[in-house]
XYZ file of N, CA, C and O in Angstrom:
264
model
N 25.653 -21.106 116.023
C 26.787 -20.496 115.366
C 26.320 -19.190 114.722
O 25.191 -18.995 114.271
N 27.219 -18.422 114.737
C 26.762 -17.316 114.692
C 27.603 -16.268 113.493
O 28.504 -15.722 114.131
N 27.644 -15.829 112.146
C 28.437 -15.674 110.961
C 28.441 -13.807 111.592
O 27.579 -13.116 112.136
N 29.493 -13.621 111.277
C 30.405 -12.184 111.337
C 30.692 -11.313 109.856
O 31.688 -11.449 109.145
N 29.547 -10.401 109.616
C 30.298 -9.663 108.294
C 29.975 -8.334 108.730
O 29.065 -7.886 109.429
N 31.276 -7.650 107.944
C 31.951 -6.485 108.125
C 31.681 -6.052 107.012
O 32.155 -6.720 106.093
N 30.965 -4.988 106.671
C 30.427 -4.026 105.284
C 32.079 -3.045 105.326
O 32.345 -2.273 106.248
N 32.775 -3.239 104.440
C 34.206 -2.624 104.383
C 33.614 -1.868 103.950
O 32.576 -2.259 104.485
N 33.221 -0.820 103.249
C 32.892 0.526 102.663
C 32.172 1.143 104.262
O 32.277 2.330 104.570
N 31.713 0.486 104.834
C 30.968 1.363 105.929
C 32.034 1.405 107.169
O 32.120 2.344 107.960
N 32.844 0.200 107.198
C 33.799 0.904 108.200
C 35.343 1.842 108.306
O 36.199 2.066 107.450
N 35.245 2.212 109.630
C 35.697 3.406 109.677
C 37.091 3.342 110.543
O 37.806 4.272 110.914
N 37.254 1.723 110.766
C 37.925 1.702 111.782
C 38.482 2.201 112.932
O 39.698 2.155 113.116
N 37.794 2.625 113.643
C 37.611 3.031 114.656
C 38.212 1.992 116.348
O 38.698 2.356 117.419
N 37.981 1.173 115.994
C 38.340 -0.315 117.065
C 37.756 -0.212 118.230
O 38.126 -0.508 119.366
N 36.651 0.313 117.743
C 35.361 -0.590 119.328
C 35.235 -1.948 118.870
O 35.286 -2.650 119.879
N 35.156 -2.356 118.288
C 34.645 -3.890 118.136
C 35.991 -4.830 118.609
O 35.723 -5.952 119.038
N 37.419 -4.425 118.552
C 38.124 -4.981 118.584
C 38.652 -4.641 119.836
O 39.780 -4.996 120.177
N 37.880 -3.952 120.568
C 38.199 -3.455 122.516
C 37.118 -4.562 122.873
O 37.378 -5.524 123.597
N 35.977 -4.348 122.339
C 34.810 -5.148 122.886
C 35.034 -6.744 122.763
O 34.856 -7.505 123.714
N 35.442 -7.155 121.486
C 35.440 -8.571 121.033
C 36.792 -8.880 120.170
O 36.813 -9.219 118.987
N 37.996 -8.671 121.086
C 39.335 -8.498 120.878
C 39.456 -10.650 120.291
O 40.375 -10.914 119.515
N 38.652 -11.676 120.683
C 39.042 -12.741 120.301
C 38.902 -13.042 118.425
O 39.623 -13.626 117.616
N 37.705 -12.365 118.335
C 36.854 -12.436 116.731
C 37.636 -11.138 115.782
O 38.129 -11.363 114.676
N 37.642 -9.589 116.524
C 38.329 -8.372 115.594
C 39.798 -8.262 116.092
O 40.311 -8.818 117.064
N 40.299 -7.485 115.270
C 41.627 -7.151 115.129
C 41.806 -5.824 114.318
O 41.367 -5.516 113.210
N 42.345 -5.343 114.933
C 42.867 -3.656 114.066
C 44.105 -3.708 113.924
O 44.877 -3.647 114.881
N 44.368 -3.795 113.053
C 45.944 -4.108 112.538
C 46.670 -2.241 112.660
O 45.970 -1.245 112.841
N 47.769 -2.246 112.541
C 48.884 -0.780 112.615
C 48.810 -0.009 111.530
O 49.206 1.137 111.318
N 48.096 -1.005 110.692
C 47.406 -0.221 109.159
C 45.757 0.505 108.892
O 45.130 0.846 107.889
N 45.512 0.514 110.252
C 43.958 0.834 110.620
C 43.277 -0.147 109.761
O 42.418 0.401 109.071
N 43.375 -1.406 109.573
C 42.646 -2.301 108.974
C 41.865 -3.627 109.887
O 42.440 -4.458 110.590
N 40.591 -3.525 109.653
C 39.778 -4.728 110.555
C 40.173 -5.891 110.037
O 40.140 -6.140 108.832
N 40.526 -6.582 110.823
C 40.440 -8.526 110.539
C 39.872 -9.051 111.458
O 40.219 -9.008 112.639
N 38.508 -9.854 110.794
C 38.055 -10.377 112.090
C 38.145 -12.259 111.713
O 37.752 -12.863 110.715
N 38.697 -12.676 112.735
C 39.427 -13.995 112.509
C 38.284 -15.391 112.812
O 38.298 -16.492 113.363
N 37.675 -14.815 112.318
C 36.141 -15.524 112.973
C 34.785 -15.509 111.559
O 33.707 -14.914 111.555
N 34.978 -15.791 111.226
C 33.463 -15.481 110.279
C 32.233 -15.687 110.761
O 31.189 -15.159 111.142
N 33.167 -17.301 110.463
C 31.917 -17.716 111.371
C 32.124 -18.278 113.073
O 32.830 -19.206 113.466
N 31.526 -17.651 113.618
C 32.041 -17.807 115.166
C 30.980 -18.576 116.016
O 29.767 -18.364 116.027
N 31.720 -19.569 116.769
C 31.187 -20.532 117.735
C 31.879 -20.533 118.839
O 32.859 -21.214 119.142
N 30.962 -19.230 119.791
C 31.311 -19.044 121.042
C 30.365 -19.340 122.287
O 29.165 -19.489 122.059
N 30.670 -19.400 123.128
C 29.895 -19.894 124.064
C 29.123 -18.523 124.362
O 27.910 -18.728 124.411
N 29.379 -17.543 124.518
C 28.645 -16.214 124.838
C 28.590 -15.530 123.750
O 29.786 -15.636 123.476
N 28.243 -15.019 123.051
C 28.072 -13.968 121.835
C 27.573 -12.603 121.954
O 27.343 -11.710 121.139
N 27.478 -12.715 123.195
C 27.084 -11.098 123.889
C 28.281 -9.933 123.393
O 27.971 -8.823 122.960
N 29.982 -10.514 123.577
C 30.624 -9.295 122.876
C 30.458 -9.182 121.772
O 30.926 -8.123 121.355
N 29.654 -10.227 120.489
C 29.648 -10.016 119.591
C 28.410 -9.180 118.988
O 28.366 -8.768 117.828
N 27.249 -8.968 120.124
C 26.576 -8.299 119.518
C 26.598 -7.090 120.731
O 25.489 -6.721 121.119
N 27.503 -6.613 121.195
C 27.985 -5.542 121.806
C 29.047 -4.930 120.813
O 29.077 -3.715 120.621
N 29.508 -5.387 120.483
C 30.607 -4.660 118.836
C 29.593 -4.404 117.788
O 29.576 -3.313 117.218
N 28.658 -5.436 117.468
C 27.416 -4.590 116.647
C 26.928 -3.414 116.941
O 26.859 -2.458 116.169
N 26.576 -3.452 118.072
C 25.666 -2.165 118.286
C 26.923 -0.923 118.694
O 26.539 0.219 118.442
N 28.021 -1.002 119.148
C 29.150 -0.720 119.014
C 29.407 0.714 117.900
O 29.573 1.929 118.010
N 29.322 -0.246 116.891
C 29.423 0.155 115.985
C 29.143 1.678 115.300
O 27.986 1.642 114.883
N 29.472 2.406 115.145
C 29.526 4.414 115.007
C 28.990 4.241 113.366
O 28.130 5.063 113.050
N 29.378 3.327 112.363
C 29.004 3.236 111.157
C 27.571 2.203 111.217
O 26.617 2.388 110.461
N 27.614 1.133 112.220
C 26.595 -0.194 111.896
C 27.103 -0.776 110.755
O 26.335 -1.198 109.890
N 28.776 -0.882 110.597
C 29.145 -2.379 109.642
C 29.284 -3.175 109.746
O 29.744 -3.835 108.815
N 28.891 -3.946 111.399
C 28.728 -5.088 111.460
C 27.315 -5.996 111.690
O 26.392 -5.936 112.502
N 27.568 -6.676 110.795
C 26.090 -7.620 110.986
C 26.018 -8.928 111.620
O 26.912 -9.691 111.255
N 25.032 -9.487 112.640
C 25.362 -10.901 113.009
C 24.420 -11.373 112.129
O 23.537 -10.677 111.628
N 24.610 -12.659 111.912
C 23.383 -13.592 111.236
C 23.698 -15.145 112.110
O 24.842 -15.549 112.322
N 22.659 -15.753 112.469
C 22.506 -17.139 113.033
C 22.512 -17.970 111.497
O 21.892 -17.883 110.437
N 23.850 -19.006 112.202
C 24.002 -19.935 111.083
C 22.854 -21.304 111.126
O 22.086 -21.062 112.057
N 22.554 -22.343 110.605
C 21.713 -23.105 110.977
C 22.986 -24.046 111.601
O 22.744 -25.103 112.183
């Protein structure tokens, strides 16, 4: 399992993460990120650390849950 945080001061919303990993982010009509996932248990996690590196600011961080 794999935990999802978003440094809000560093993002810019931009919505690569939410092209890349449209199940976990969301860009709302208010240019606002929601990512519906914190903590996420997916079978592939590759889009999730493809929206990391993604990332134009680097506000997203993965961390492995135990």
């Amino acid at each position: 399992m794999t935990r999802v945080i978003v440094d809000p001061q560093l993002c810019d919303s931009t919505g690569l993460c939410s092209a890349i990993a449209p199940e976990v982010f969301e860009l709302t009509e208010r240019d606002e990120l929601v990512v519906h996932a914190e903590a996420a248990e997916l079978a592939d996690w590759s889009p999730l650390e493809q929206a990391a590196r993604a990332c134009p600011k680097l506000a997203i961080t993965l961390r492995d849950l135990p």
